[in-house]
């Protein structure tokens, strides 16, 4: 496979966009979205910012336990999520992996031999996912779940210099459009 969808987790596949990861509850359309993506030849790679780890609000052990639970749910009948990457840093750490920076996408391009022109980023935060997609050179899709509506409305100024390639109601609608139109 040389193509992938880079998924935001919270607010995109489930849960609240800014809540603690241990409160994550998948949306009912998330498994079908991942399944549709997978069966159209895409790797599904989750990229999540978890600065609460470096701030000391969530332990690395608690994060790993929650991550294992999330992967257990999504991969219970078939492997829907191929990789699950996390930036645990704060902005002040000046890392290259915190969205909208592209360090984790670059890692995946090398690891999986991806063609960036055939990759998408799907997320609910324009300032993170849409800007990251633009910075990486792939297509960015904003979903209106989680923080998506606020990102498109009152927080549009935080990503004013970028446009989403597509705006979709849900992650499933995003993948459906990818597989039919791109």
PDB file of C-alpha atoms in Angstrom:
ATOM      1  CA  UNK A   1       0.000   0.000   0.000  1.00  0.00           C
ATOM      2  CA  UNK A   2       1.275   3.435  -0.846  1.00  0.00           C
ATOM      3  CA  UNK A   3      -1.673   5.461   0.408  1.00  0.00           C
ATOM      4  CA  UNK A   4      -3.003   6.299   3.843  1.00  0.00           C
ATOM      5  CA  UNK A   5      -5.565   8.233   5.760  1.00  0.00           C
ATOM      6  CA  UNK A   6      -4.153  10.014   8.780  1.00  0.00           C
ATOM      7  CA  UNK A   7      -6.930  10.156  11.343  1.00  0.00           C
ATOM      8  CA  UNK A   8      -7.375  12.498  14.240  1.00  0.00           C
ATOM      9  CA  UNK A   9      -8.780  10.595  17.216  1.00  0.00           C
ATOM     10  CA  UNK A  10     -10.835  12.718  19.588  1.00  0.00           C
ATOM     11  CA  UNK A  11     -13.711  14.551  17.958  1.00  0.00           C
ATOM     12  CA  UNK A  12     -13.175  12.676  14.684  1.00  0.00           C
ATOM     13  CA  UNK A  13     -13.482   8.952  15.481  1.00  0.00           C
ATOM     14  CA  UNK A  14     -15.256   9.541  18.783  1.00  0.00           C
ATOM     15  CA  UNK A  15     -15.290  11.387  22.051  1.00  0.00           C
ATOM     16  CA  UNK A  16     -14.966  15.045  22.834  1.00  0.00           C
ATOM     17  CA  UNK A  17     -12.317  17.005  20.942  1.00  0.00           C
ATOM     18  CA  UNK A  18     -10.536  18.318  24.056  1.00  0.00           C
ATOM     19  CA  UNK A  19     -11.441  15.777  26.752  1.00  0.00           C
ATOM     20  CA  UNK A  20      -9.089  13.339  28.431  1.00  0.00           C
ATOM     21  CA  UNK A  21      -8.369  10.352  26.199  1.00  0.00           C
ATOM     22  CA  UNK A  22      -9.640   7.944  28.865  1.00  0.00           C
ATOM     23  CA  UNK A  23     -13.183   9.261  28.249  1.00  0.00           C
ATOM     24  CA  UNK A  24     -13.021   8.327  24.542  1.00  0.00           C
ATOM     25  CA  UNK A  25     -16.190   6.680  23.235  1.00  0.00           C
ATOM     26  CA  UNK A  26     -16.224   5.779  19.512  1.00  0.00           C
ATOM     27  CA  UNK A  27     -18.895   7.227  17.255  1.00  0.00           C
ATOM     28  CA  UNK A  28     -21.183   4.592  15.738  1.00  0.00           C
ATOM     29  CA  UNK A  29     -19.940   5.422  12.210  1.00  0.00           C
ATOM     30  CA  UNK A  30     -16.222   5.113  13.036  1.00  0.00           C
ATOM     31  CA  UNK A  31     -15.783   1.382  12.451  1.00  0.00           C
ATOM     32  CA  UNK A  32     -17.660   1.544   9.123  1.00  0.00           C
ATOM     33  CA  UNK A  33     -15.503   4.537   8.086  1.00  0.00           C
ATOM     34  CA  UNK A  34     -12.270   2.709   8.907  1.00  0.00           C
ATOM     35  CA  UNK A  35     -13.568  -0.451   7.210  1.00  0.00           C
ATOM     36  CA  UNK A  36     -14.470   1.442   4.023  1.00  0.00           C
ATOM     37  CA  UNK A  37     -11.065   3.103   3.994  1.00  0.00           C
ATOM     38  CA  UNK A  38      -9.217  -0.167   4.564  1.00  0.00           C
ATOM     39  CA  UNK A  39     -11.159  -2.009   1.881  1.00  0.00           C
ATOM     40  CA  UNK A  40     -10.309   0.723  -0.606  1.00  0.00           C
ATOM     41  CA  UNK A  41      -6.602   0.171  -0.078  1.00  0.00           C
ATOM     42  CA  UNK A  42      -5.761   2.833   2.522  1.00  0.00           C
ATOM     43  CA  UNK A  43      -3.687   2.364   5.627  1.00  0.00           C
ATOM     44  CA  UNK A  44      -5.495   3.851   8.631  1.00  0.00           C
ATOM     45  CA  UNK A  45      -3.064   5.740  10.842  1.00  0.00           C
ATOM     46  CA  UNK A  46      -4.207   7.619  13.941  1.00  0.00           C
ATOM     47  CA  UNK A  47      -2.194  10.704  14.882  1.00  0.00           C
ATOM     48  CA  UNK A  48      -3.148  12.325  18.165  1.00  0.00           C
ATOM     49  CA  UNK A  49      -1.810  15.205  20.252  1.00  0.00           C
ATOM     50  CA  UNK A  50      -1.802  14.285  23.936  1.00  0.00           C
ATOM     51  CA  UNK A  51      -0.065  17.187  25.692  1.00  0.00           C
ATOM     52  CA  UNK A  52      -1.757  16.197  28.966  1.00  0.00           C
ATOM     53  CA  UNK A  53       0.966  13.526  29.219  1.00  0.00           C
ATOM     54  CA  UNK A  54       3.823  16.041  29.354  1.00  0.00           C
ATOM     55  CA  UNK A  55       1.763  18.325  31.588  1.00  0.00           C
ATOM     56  CA  UNK A  56       1.436  15.468  34.081  1.00  0.00           C
ATOM     57  CA  UNK A  57      -2.371  15.219  33.897  1.00  0.00           C
ATOM     58  CA  UNK A  58      -2.288  11.793  32.217  1.00  0.00           C
ATOM     59  CA  UNK A  59       0.423   9.231  32.905  1.00  0.00           C
ATOM     60  CA  UNK A  60       2.110   7.459  30.016  1.00  0.00           C
ATOM     61  CA  UNK A  61       0.902   4.164  31.510  1.00  0.00           C
ATOM     62  CA  UNK A  62      -2.720   5.384  31.591  1.00  0.00           C
ATOM     63  CA  UNK A  63      -2.412   6.613  27.995  1.00  0.00           C
ATOM     64  CA  UNK A  64      -0.981   3.251  26.843  1.00  0.00           C
ATOM     65  CA  UNK A  65      -3.799   1.392  28.608  1.00  0.00           C
ATOM     66  CA  UNK A  66      -6.436   3.566  26.934  1.00  0.00           C
ATOM     67  CA  UNK A  67      -4.688   3.250  23.564  1.00  0.00           C
ATOM     68  CA  UNK A  68      -4.711  -0.556  23.925  1.00  0.00           C
ATOM     69  CA  UNK A  69      -8.430  -0.449  24.733  1.00  0.00           C
ATOM     70  CA  UNK A  70      -9.179   1.736  21.694  1.00  0.00           C
ATOM     71  CA  UNK A  71      -7.132  -0.530  19.413  1.00  0.00           C
ATOM     72  CA  UNK A  72      -8.839  -3.574  20.928  1.00  0.00           C
ATOM     73  CA  UNK A  73     -12.215  -2.126  20.041  1.00  0.00           C
ATOM     74  CA  UNK A  74     -11.369  -1.074  16.482  1.00  0.00           C
ATOM     75  CA  UNK A  75      -9.230  -4.118  15.645  1.00  0.00           C
ATOM     76  CA  UNK A  76     -11.384  -6.764  17.343  1.00  0.00           C
ATOM     77  CA  UNK A  77     -12.689  -8.421  14.155  1.00  0.00           C
ATOM     78  CA  UNK A  78     -10.206  -7.113  11.571  1.00  0.00           C
ATOM     79  CA  UNK A  79      -7.244  -4.772  11.713  1.00  0.00           C
ATOM     80  CA  UNK A  80      -8.854  -1.441  10.947  1.00  0.00           C
ATOM     81  CA  UNK A  81      -6.134   0.736  12.513  1.00  0.00           C
ATOM     82  CA  UNK A  82      -2.646   0.031  11.177  1.00  0.00           C
ATOM     83  CA  UNK A  83      -0.723   2.444  13.388  1.00  0.00           C
ATOM     84  CA  UNK A  84      -1.490   4.751  16.313  1.00  0.00           C
ATOM     85  CA  UNK A  85       0.968   7.583  16.907  1.00  0.00           C
ATOM     86  CA  UNK A  86       0.976  10.149  19.676  1.00  0.00           C
ATOM     87  CA  UNK A  87       2.702  13.450  20.320  1.00  0.00           C
ATOM     88  CA  UNK A  88       2.903  13.763  24.118  1.00  0.00           C
ATOM     89  CA  UNK A  89       4.534  17.211  24.018  1.00  0.00           C
ATOM     90  CA  UNK A  90       3.472  20.742  24.831  1.00  0.00           C
ATOM     91  CA  UNK A  91       3.966  23.629  22.393  1.00  0.00           C
ATOM     92  CA  UNK A  92       6.867  24.869  24.541  1.00  0.00           C
ATOM     93  CA  UNK A  93       8.748  21.596  23.894  1.00  0.00           C
ATOM     94  CA  UNK A  94       9.152  22.689  20.248  1.00  0.00           C
ATOM     95  CA  UNK A  95       8.994  19.121  18.926  1.00  0.00           C
ATOM     96  CA  UNK A  96       8.420  18.233  15.283  1.00  0.00           C
ATOM     97  CA  UNK A  97       5.547  15.828  15.982  1.00  0.00           C
ATOM     98  CA  UNK A  98       2.837  18.048  17.488  1.00  0.00           C
ATOM     99  CA  UNK A  99       0.109  18.780  14.980  1.00  0.00           C
ATOM    100  CA  UNK A 100       0.121  20.860  12.815  1.00  0.00           C
ATOM    101  CA  UNK A 101       3.806  19.950  12.431  1.00  0.00           C
ATOM    102  CA  UNK A 102       4.425  16.999  10.140  1.00  0.00           C
ATOM    103  CA  UNK A 103       6.986  14.842  11.954  1.00  0.00           C
ATOM    104  CA  UNK A 104       4.649  11.887  12.458  1.00  0.00           C
ATOM    105  CA  UNK A 105       3.445  11.976   8.845  1.00  0.00           C
ATOM    106  CA  UNK A 106       7.063  12.081   7.657  1.00  0.00           C
ATOM    107  CA  UNK A 107       7.830   9.066   9.862  1.00  0.00           C
ATOM    108  CA  UNK A 108       4.940   7.161   8.268  1.00  0.00           C
ATOM    109  CA  UNK A 109       5.934   8.135   4.720  1.00  0.00           C
ATOM    110  CA  UNK A 110       9.304   6.524   5.310  1.00  0.00           C
ATOM    111  CA  UNK A 111       8.027   3.573   7.354  1.00  0.00           C
ATOM    112  CA  UNK A 112       5.271   2.581   4.920  1.00  0.00           C
ATOM    113  CA  UNK A 113       6.621   3.934   1.616  1.00  0.00           C
ATOM    114  CA  UNK A 114       3.642   6.250   1.191  1.00  0.00           C
ATOM    115  CA  UNK A 115       2.999   8.516  -1.765  1.00  0.00           C
ATOM    116  CA  UNK A 116       1.911  11.762  -0.065  1.00  0.00           C
ATOM    117  CA  UNK A 117      -0.196  12.709  -3.106  1.00  0.00           C
ATOM    118  CA  UNK A 118      -2.405   9.700  -2.323  1.00  0.00           C
ATOM    119  CA  UNK A 119      -2.811  10.522   1.375  1.00  0.00           C
ATOM    120  CA  UNK A 120      -5.485  12.374   3.330  1.00  0.00           C
ATOM    121  CA  UNK A 121      -5.790  13.853   6.800  1.00  0.00           C
ATOM    122  CA  UNK A 122      -9.241  13.697   8.413  1.00  0.00           C
ATOM    123  CA  UNK A 123      -9.918  15.710  11.543  1.00  0.00           C
ATOM    124  CA  UNK A 124     -12.197  18.102  13.384  1.00  0.00           C
ATOM    125  CA  UNK A 125      -9.693  20.890  14.103  1.00  0.00           C
ATOM    126  CA  UNK A 126      -8.664  23.051  11.180  1.00  0.00           C
ATOM    127  CA  UNK A 127      -5.749  24.576  13.081  1.00  0.00           C
ATOM    128  CA  UNK A 128      -4.318  21.094  13.615  1.00  0.00           C
ATOM    129  CA  UNK A 129      -5.399  18.661  10.911  1.00  0.00           C
ATOM    130  CA  UNK A 130      -6.072  20.944   7.931  1.00  0.00           C
ATOM    131  CA  UNK A 131      -2.884  22.936   8.505  1.00  0.00           C
ATOM    132  CA  UNK A 132      -0.917  19.696   8.999  1.00  0.00           C
ATOM    133  CA  UNK A 133      -2.309  18.300   5.728  1.00  0.00           C
ATOM    134  CA  UNK A 134      -1.310  21.484   3.911  1.00  0.00           C
ATOM    135  CA  UNK A 135       2.166  21.450   5.505  1.00  0.00           C
ATOM    136  CA  UNK A 136       2.672  17.795   4.543  1.00  0.00           C
ATOM    137  CA  UNK A 137       1.409  18.210   0.980  1.00  0.00           C
ATOM    138  CA  UNK A 138      -1.661  16.008   1.219  1.00  0.00           C
ATOM    139  CA  UNK A 139      -5.393  16.641   1.188  1.00  0.00           C
ATOM    140  CA  UNK A 140      -7.168  17.762   4.361  1.00  0.00           C
ATOM    141  CA  UNK A 141     -10.750  16.962   5.247  1.00  0.00           C
ATOM    142  CA  UNK A 142     -12.574  18.726   8.070  1.00  0.00           C
ATOM    143  CA  UNK A 143     -15.375  16.794   9.748  1.00  0.00           C
ATOM    144  CA  UNK A 144     -18.156  18.616  11.582  1.00  0.00           C
ATOM    145  CA  UNK A 145     -18.165  16.270  14.569  1.00  0.00           C
ATOM    146  CA  UNK A 146     -16.301  17.110  17.793  1.00  0.00           C
ATOM    147  CA  UNK A 147     -14.885  20.605  17.395  1.00  0.00           C
ATOM    148  CA  UNK A 148     -15.508  20.741  13.646  1.00  0.00           C
ATOM    149  CA  UNK A 149     -18.402  23.217  13.623  1.00  0.00           C
ATOM    150  CA  UNK A 150     -16.589  25.577  16.008  1.00  0.00           C
ATOM    151  CA  UNK A 151     -13.404  25.186  13.978  1.00  0.00           C
ATOM    152  CA  UNK A 152     -15.286  26.263  10.865  1.00  0.00           C
ATOM    153  CA  UNK A 153     -17.056  29.073  12.742  1.00  0.00           C
ATOM    154  CA  UNK A 154     -15.687  30.927  15.749  1.00  0.00           C
ATOM    155  CA  UNK A 155     -12.169  29.437  15.442  1.00  0.00           C
ATOM    156  CA  UNK A 156     -11.795  29.802  11.654  1.00  0.00           C
ATOM    157  CA  UNK A 157      -9.252  32.586  12.251  1.00  0.00           C
ATOM    158  CA  UNK A 158      -6.832  30.007  13.732  1.00  0.00           C
ATOM    159  CA  UNK A 159      -6.377  28.475  10.290  1.00  0.00           C
ATOM    160  CA  UNK A 160      -7.428  31.410   8.098  1.00  0.00           C
ATOM    161  CA  UNK A 161      -4.589  30.915   5.588  1.00  0.00           C
ATOM    162  CA  UNK A 162      -5.684  27.380   4.694  1.00  0.00           C
ATOM    163  CA  UNK A 163      -8.776  25.750   3.251  1.00  0.00           C
ATOM    164  CA  UNK A 164     -10.045  22.232   3.694  1.00  0.00           C
ATOM    165  CA  UNK A 165     -10.125  20.179   0.497  1.00  0.00           C
ATOM    166  CA  UNK A 166     -13.462  18.859   1.697  1.00  0.00           C
ATOM    167  CA  UNK A 167     -15.869  19.439   4.571  1.00  0.00           C
ATOM    168  CA  UNK A 168     -17.888  16.394   5.614  1.00  0.00           C
ATOM    169  CA  UNK A 169     -20.525  15.827   8.272  1.00  0.00           C
ATOM    170  CA  UNK A 170     -18.812  12.696   9.622  1.00  0.00           C
ATOM    171  CA  UNK A 171     -15.727  10.557   9.147  1.00  0.00           C
ATOM    172  CA  UNK A 172     -17.820   8.019   7.247  1.00  0.00           C
ATOM    173  CA  UNK A 173     -19.050  10.693   4.824  1.00  0.00           C
ATOM    174  CA  UNK A 174     -15.439  11.847   4.394  1.00  0.00           C
ATOM    175  CA  UNK A 175     -14.229   8.361   3.430  1.00  0.00           C
ATOM    176  CA  UNK A 176     -17.220   7.801   1.171  1.00  0.00           C
ATOM    177  CA  UNK A 177     -16.340  10.978  -0.725  1.00  0.00           C
ATOM    178  CA  UNK A 178     -12.640  10.026  -0.882  1.00  0.00           C
ATOM    179  CA  UNK A 179     -13.426   6.633  -2.372  1.00  0.00           C
ATOM    180  CA  UNK A 180     -15.937   8.036  -4.868  1.00  0.00           C
ATOM    181  CA  UNK A 181     -14.303  11.317  -5.915  1.00  0.00           C
ATOM    182  CA  UNK A 182     -10.540  11.378  -5.400  1.00  0.00           C
TER     183      UNK A 182
END
